[in-house]
Structures are given as C-alpha cells and as structure tokens.
Amino acid sequence: SLTVKDLGVIFTPSLSFSKHIEKIISKARSKLYLLFNSFRSNTTDVYLKSFTTYILPGLETCSVIWNPVHAVEITMEIEKVQRDFTRKLYYRCSLPHTSYRNRLRALNLVTLERRRVITDIVFLHSTLHRKYELDYSSLLTLSPLTRFIRNSHPFRISLPFLPHNSHSTFASRTITIWNSLPYNPSHFSLNPLLKIGSDPPPPPPPLQYPCCQSKTTDSTTSTDIRLLPPIHKI
C-alpha cells in the first residue's frame, strides 16, 4: 500500500495512521525490553526516568495528528505499553501486585490517553492565541456567547463541518472539553486578534497567562487546565 513519511509520521491515503501507531508501539516495546535488560536496580526512580526520557516521547510525538479517538482497540494497544511497564517495574522492585490505576497513582503517572487529550487542549489554546501560524478557518470557528453563562468562557468554538466517524481533528476531539473549561472573569478582556479568515496579525506583546497548572494531592498528581484570556500590557 502507498505510504508517505513526513516529519516522522506515516501517512496513508485513508488517513487511518494505524501503520504509524503500529510502528511506534513496536519501537516502544523494543526499548522497554532493552530498559529492563540494562538495569538491575530495585529503585523505581531509575526506571521511571528512563521510561519518561527514552520511551514516552516516542509514544506522544505529533499525537495531535494521529490521536486515535474512535479506535478503541488501538487506544488500548498504546496504553498497554505503559501498563506493561508499570507491571514489570513492580515485579522488578518487589512491590505488591495491584491494579493499573493504583500503580499510576503510586508512581505519579497518568494514562497515555489523558496525556494526549491535554496535548490537544494545549495545542488548541496556542492556536487560538496565534502562537502558531496556522489557518484554522477550515477546522473550527469561534462561537462566542451573546450573554453571560456561569462556567462558560467567550472562547467557545464550533465545527464548520461534520467529522467522519473514522477521522478526527484536535478541534473535533476536544470541543466538548474545551467549551466547558473554566476561566477567570476578572481577567477577561476581548481579544481583537481572534478573527477567523483574516490575515495573520502582527505578533502581539508577550502574553502572560498560565496554560496548565499542576496541583498535587495526597493520593495523586493531576493537571488542572484553566482557560485564562491573555493579559496585554498597555
């Protein structure tokens, strides 16, 4: 079959990205096998740092393009890499057997699926705030509220098309989560740069807003994403 590799991503005419996902899973498993054959330590930090440095980036590179939202089996195959890693880590470090969720909490990890969702949201946030030179008029449109609604923000989006069941974009995958993100109304000000279909505006002053804030609880570490409009210096 015809395949094209561009910037590390394998494209097919059907845009299924199944071959690309199979390749990154195969590479990740090879590195995982090499990892546990290279170390004989019983310290979890050694394996965690090696996993997040050498294996995890290969499973997330360009995930905005190939994130398999509608393919449940493929999603489970990707997740199985981290599942097997945590299981082997517990066995190597002589830790008591427990469920995958409990292992993630103990190791301060999150599922790979959730990490891809956060990546989509961050990319969407940067796109709307003109951090990238991307014409997104064919992907999404801004649909601001005409009246104030609690727990809503003025950067709501809508899709100008009906996505196919087997295909998705970062906007179609995250539209529900994005439109429900909280924001701080005391820092809100209309941004005239967010105009769909117009020429890219000149670079604005440096934006000062937190995109992702991490908060740590007693049991786990989670990522709290809050939408804050940019604050321009006047």
CSV table of C-alpha atoms in Angstrom, one decimal:
chain,number,residue,atom,x,y,z
A,1,SER,CA,0.0,0.0,0.0
A,2,LEU,CA,1.1,3.6,-0.6
A,3,THR,CA,2.6,5.3,2.5
A,4,VAL,CA,4.4,8.6,2.9
A,5,LYS,CA,6.5,9.5,5.9
A,6,ASP,CA,6.6,13.2,6.7
A,7,LEU,CA,8.3,14.7,9.8
A,8,GLY,CA,8.3,11.2,11.4
A,9,VAL,CA,4.6,10.5,10.8
A,10,ILE,CA,3.5,7.8,8.4
A,11,PHE,CA,0.5,8.8,6.3
A,12,THR,CA,-1.8,6.6,4.2
A,13,PRO,CA,-4.4,7.6,1.7
A,14,SER,CA,-7.2,6.7,4.2
A,15,LEU,CA,-5.5,8.8,7.0
A,16,SER,CA,-6.0,6.0,9.5
A,17,PHE,CA,-2.5,6.3,10.9
A,18,SER,CA,-2.7,2.6,12.0
A,19,LYS,CA,0.7,1.8,10.5
A,20,HIS,CA,2.3,4.7,12.2
A,21,ILE,CA,0.8,3.6,15.6
A,22,GLU,CA,2.0,0.0,15.0
A,23,LYS,CA,5.5,1.3,14.3
A,24,ILE,CA,5.8,3.5,17.4
A,25,ILE,CA,4.3,0.7,19.6
A,26,SER,CA,6.9,-1.8,18.2
A,27,LYS,CA,9.7,0.7,18.9
A,28,ALA,CA,8.5,1.4,22.4
A,29,ARG,CA,8.3,-2.3,23.2
A,30,SER,CA,11.9,-2.9,21.9
A,31,LYS,CA,13.1,0.0,24.1
A,32,LEU,CA,11.1,-1.4,27.0
A,33,TYR,CA,12.8,-4.8,26.7
A,34,LEU,CA,16.2,-3.1,26.5
A,35,LEU,CA,15.5,-1.0,29.5
A,36,PHE,CA,14.8,-3.9,31.9
A,37,ASN,CA,17.8,-5.8,30.5
A,38,SER,CA,20.1,-2.9,31.0
A,39,PHE,CA,19.4,-2.2,34.7
A,40,ARG,CA,19.4,-4.4,37.7
A,41,SER,CA,18.3,-1.8,40.2
A,42,ASN,CA,15.3,-2.1,42.5
A,43,THR,CA,14.7,1.7,42.7
A,44,THR,CA,11.7,2.9,40.9
A,45,ASP,CA,13.2,6.3,40.1
A,46,VAL,CA,15.8,4.7,37.8
A,47,TYR,CA,13.1,3.1,35.6
A,48,LEU,CA,10.7,6.0,35.7
A,49,LYS,CA,13.3,8.5,34.5
A,50,SER,CA,14.4,6.1,31.8
A,51,PHE,CA,10.8,5.5,30.6
A,52,THR,CA,9.9,9.2,30.5
A,53,THR,CA,13.1,10.1,28.7
A,54,TYR,CA,13.5,7.3,26.1
A,55,ILE,CA,10.2,5.6,25.6
A,56,LEU,CA,7.4,8.1,26.4
A,57,PRO,CA,8.3,10.8,23.9
A,58,GLY,CA,8.2,8.3,21.1
A,59,LEU,CA,4.6,7.4,22.0
A,60,GLU,CA,3.5,11.1,22.0
A,61,THR,CA,5.4,12.8,19.2
A,62,CYS,CA,2.9,14.5,16.9
A,63,SER,CA,-0.1,13.0,18.7
A,64,VAL,CA,-2.2,15.9,17.7
A,65,ILE,CA,-2.2,14.4,14.2
A,66,TRP,CA,-2.7,10.7,14.8
A,67,ASN,CA,-4.5,10.5,18.2
A,68,PRO,CA,-6.9,7.5,17.7
A,69,VAL,CA,-10.1,8.7,19.5
A,70,HIS,CA,-12.6,6.4,17.7
A,71,ALA,CA,-10.3,3.3,17.6
A,72,VAL,CA,-10.8,1.7,21.0
A,73,GLU,CA,-8.6,-1.3,20.3
A,74,ILE,CA,-5.7,0.9,19.0
A,75,THR,CA,-6.0,3.1,22.1
A,76,MET,CA,-5.8,0.1,24.3
A,77,GLU,CA,-2.7,-1.2,22.5
A,78,ILE,CA,-0.9,2.1,23.1
A,79,GLU,CA,-1.9,2.2,26.7
A,80,LYS,CA,-0.7,-1.4,27.1
A,81,VAL,CA,2.9,-0.2,26.7
A,82,GLN,CA,2.7,1.8,29.9
A,83,ARG,CA,0.6,-0.8,31.6
A,84,ASP,CA,3.3,-3.5,30.9
A,85,PHE,CA,6.0,-1.1,32.0
A,86,THR,CA,4.4,-0.4,35.4
A,87,ARG,CA,3.7,-4.1,35.9
A,88,LYS,CA,7.3,-5.1,35.2
A,89,LEU,CA,8.5,-2.2,37.4
A,90,TYR,CA,6.5,-3.5,40.3
A,91,TYR,CA,7.8,-7.0,39.8
A,92,ARG,CA,11.4,-5.9,39.5
A,93,CYS,CA,11.2,-3.7,42.6
A,94,SER,CA,9.4,-6.4,44.6
A,95,LEU,CA,6.4,-4.3,45.1
A,96,PRO,CA,3.0,-5.9,45.9
A,97,HIS,CA,0.8,-6.5,42.9
A,98,THR,CA,-2.1,-4.0,42.5
A,99,SER,CA,-4.3,-2.6,39.7
A,100,TYR,CA,-3.1,-0.4,36.9
A,101,ARG,CA,-4.9,2.6,38.3
A,102,ASN,CA,-3.3,2.2,41.7
A,103,ARG,CA,0.2,1.8,40.1
A,104,LEU,CA,-0.3,5.1,38.3
A,105,ARG,CA,-1.2,6.9,41.5
A,106,ALA,CA,1.7,5.5,43.3
A,107,LEU,CA,4.2,6.4,40.5
A,108,ASN,CA,2.6,9.8,39.9
A,109,LEU,CA,1.7,9.0,36.3
A,110,VAL,CA,-1.4,9.4,34.3
A,111,THR,CA,-2.8,7.4,31.4
A,112,LEU,CA,-1.4,8.0,28.0
A,113,GLU,CA,-4.9,8.7,26.7
A,114,ARG,CA,-5.3,11.5,29.1
A,115,ARG,CA,-1.9,12.9,28.2
A,116,ARG,CA,-2.9,13.1,24.6
A,117,VAL,CA,-6.1,14.9,25.5
A,118,ILE,CA,-4.1,17.5,27.4
A,119,THR,CA,-1.8,17.9,24.4
A,120,ASP,CA,-4.8,18.5,22.2
A,121,ILE,CA,-6.2,21.2,24.5
A,122,VAL,CA,-2.8,22.9,24.8
A,123,PHE,CA,-2.4,22.9,21.1
A,124,LEU,CA,-5.9,24.4,20.6
A,125,HIS,CA,-5.2,27.1,23.2
A,126,SER,CA,-2.0,28.1,21.4
A,127,THR,CA,-3.7,28.0,18.0
A,128,LEU,CA,-6.5,30.4,19.1
A,129,HIS,CA,-4.0,32.7,20.7
A,130,ARG,CA,-1.9,32.9,17.5
A,131,LYS,CA,1.1,31.1,18.9
A,132,TYR,CA,1.3,29.2,15.6
A,133,GLU,CA,1.0,30.5,12.0
A,134,LEU,CA,-2.0,28.2,11.2
A,135,ASP,CA,-5.1,29.0,9.2
A,136,TYR,CA,-7.7,27.2,11.2
A,137,SER,CA,-10.8,28.6,9.5
A,138,SER,CA,-11.5,25.2,7.9
A,139,LEU,CA,-11.1,23.4,11.3
A,140,LEU,CA,-13.1,25.5,13.7
A,141,THR,CA,-14.9,28.7,14.2
A,142,LEU,CA,-15.3,30.9,17.2
A,143,SER,CA,-18.9,31.0,18.6
A,144,PRO,CA,-18.8,33.5,21.5
A,145,LEU,CA,-21.8,33.7,23.8
A,146,THR,CA,-24.2,36.5,23.4
A,147,ARG,CA,-25.0,36.5,27.1
A,148,PHE,CA,-23.1,35.5,30.2
A,149,ILE,CA,-23.5,31.9,31.4
A,150,ARG,CA,-21.9,30.6,34.5
A,151,ASN,CA,-18.9,28.3,33.9
A,152,SER,CA,-18.6,29.4,30.3
A,153,HIS,CA,-16.0,31.4,28.6
A,154,PRO,CA,-16.0,33.7,25.4
A,155,PHE,CA,-13.6,31.5,23.5
A,156,ARG,CA,-16.1,28.7,22.8
A,157,ILE,CA,-15.7,27.0,19.4
A,158,SER,CA,-17.9,25.2,16.9
A,159,LEU,CA,-17.1,23.0,14.0
A,160,PRO,CA,-17.8,24.2,10.4
A,161,PHE,CA,-18.2,20.6,9.3
A,162,LEU,CA,-19.5,17.2,10.4
A,163,PRO,CA,-16.4,14.9,11.0
A,164,HIS,CA,-16.4,11.4,9.7
A,165,ASN,CA,-16.7,8.7,12.3
A,166,SER,CA,-13.2,7.3,11.5
A,167,HIS,CA,-11.5,10.7,11.3
A,168,SER,CA,-11.0,13.4,13.8
A,169,THR,CA,-9.1,16.6,14.4
A,170,PHE,CA,-7.8,18.2,17.5
A,171,ALA,CA,-10.9,20.5,17.5
A,172,SER,CA,-13.4,17.8,17.0
A,173,ARG,CA,-11.8,15.6,19.7
A,174,THR,CA,-11.7,18.4,22.3
A,175,ILE,CA,-14.7,20.6,21.5
A,176,THR,CA,-16.7,19.4,24.5
A,177,ILE,CA,-13.9,19.6,27.0
A,178,TRP,CA,-12.7,23.0,25.6
A,179,ASN,CA,-16.2,24.6,25.8
A,180,SER,CA,-16.6,23.5,29.4
A,181,LEU,CA,-13.2,24.8,30.6
A,182,PRO,CA,-13.5,27.4,33.4
A,183,TYR,CA,-12.0,30.8,33.2
A,184,ASN,CA,-11.4,33.8,35.4
A,185,PRO,CA,-13.9,36.6,34.5
A,186,SER,CA,-11.9,39.2,36.4
A,187,HIS,CA,-9.1,38.9,33.9
A,188,PHE,CA,-11.3,38.8,30.9
A,189,SER,CA,-10.9,41.2,28.0
A,190,LEU,CA,-12.0,40.9,24.4
A,191,ASN,CA,-9.1,39.9,22.2
A,192,PRO,CA,-9.4,41.6,18.7
A,193,LEU,CA,-6.8,39.3,17.3
A,194,LEU,CA,-9.1,36.3,17.3
A,195,LYS,CA,-10.7,36.9,13.9
A,196,ILE,CA,-11.3,33.9,11.6
A,197,GLY,CA,-10.4,34.2,8.0
A,198,SER,CA,-8.3,37.4,8.3
A,199,ASP,CA,-4.7,37.8,7.6
A,200,PRO,CA,-2.4,36.8,10.5
A,201,PRO,CA,-2.0,39.9,12.7
A,202,PRO,CA,1.4,41.2,13.8
A,203,PRO,CA,2.9,39.5,16.8
A,204,PRO,CA,1.2,40.8,20.0
A,205,PRO,CA,3.1,41.7,23.1
A,206,PRO,CA,4.2,38.8,25.3
A,207,LEU,CA,1.2,37.0,26.7
A,208,GLN,CA,1.1,36.4,30.4
A,209,TYR,CA,-1.3,33.6,31.3
A,210,PRO,CA,-1.0,30.1,32.7
A,211,CYS,CA,-2.0,27.4,30.4
A,212,CYS,CA,-1.6,24.4,32.6
A,213,GLN,CA,-1.4,24.4,36.4
A,214,SER,CA,-0.4,21.3,38.2
A,215,LYS,CA,-1.8,20.6,41.6
A,216,THR,CA,-0.7,17.8,43.8
A,217,THR,CA,-3.0,15.9,46.2
A,218,ASP,CA,-2.2,13.3,48.8
A,219,SER,CA,-3.0,10.4,46.5
A,220,THR,CA,-2.2,11.5,43.0
A,221,THR,CA,-1.0,14.3,40.8
A,222,SER,CA,-3.5,15.8,38.3
A,223,THR,CA,-3.4,18.5,35.8
A,224,ASP,CA,-5.8,21.3,36.2
A,225,ILE,CA,-6.3,23.3,33.0
A,226,ARG,CA,-7.9,26.7,33.3
A,227,LEU,CA,-8.6,29.0,30.4
A,228,LEU,CA,-7.4,32.5,31.1
A,229,PRO,CA,-7.6,35.2,28.4
A,230,PRO,CA,-4.3,36.8,27.6
A,231,ILE,CA,-3.2,39.9,29.6
A,232,HIS,CA,-1.7,42.5,27.4
A,233,LYS,CA,0.5,45.2,28.8
A,234,ILE,CA,-0.9,48.7,28.0
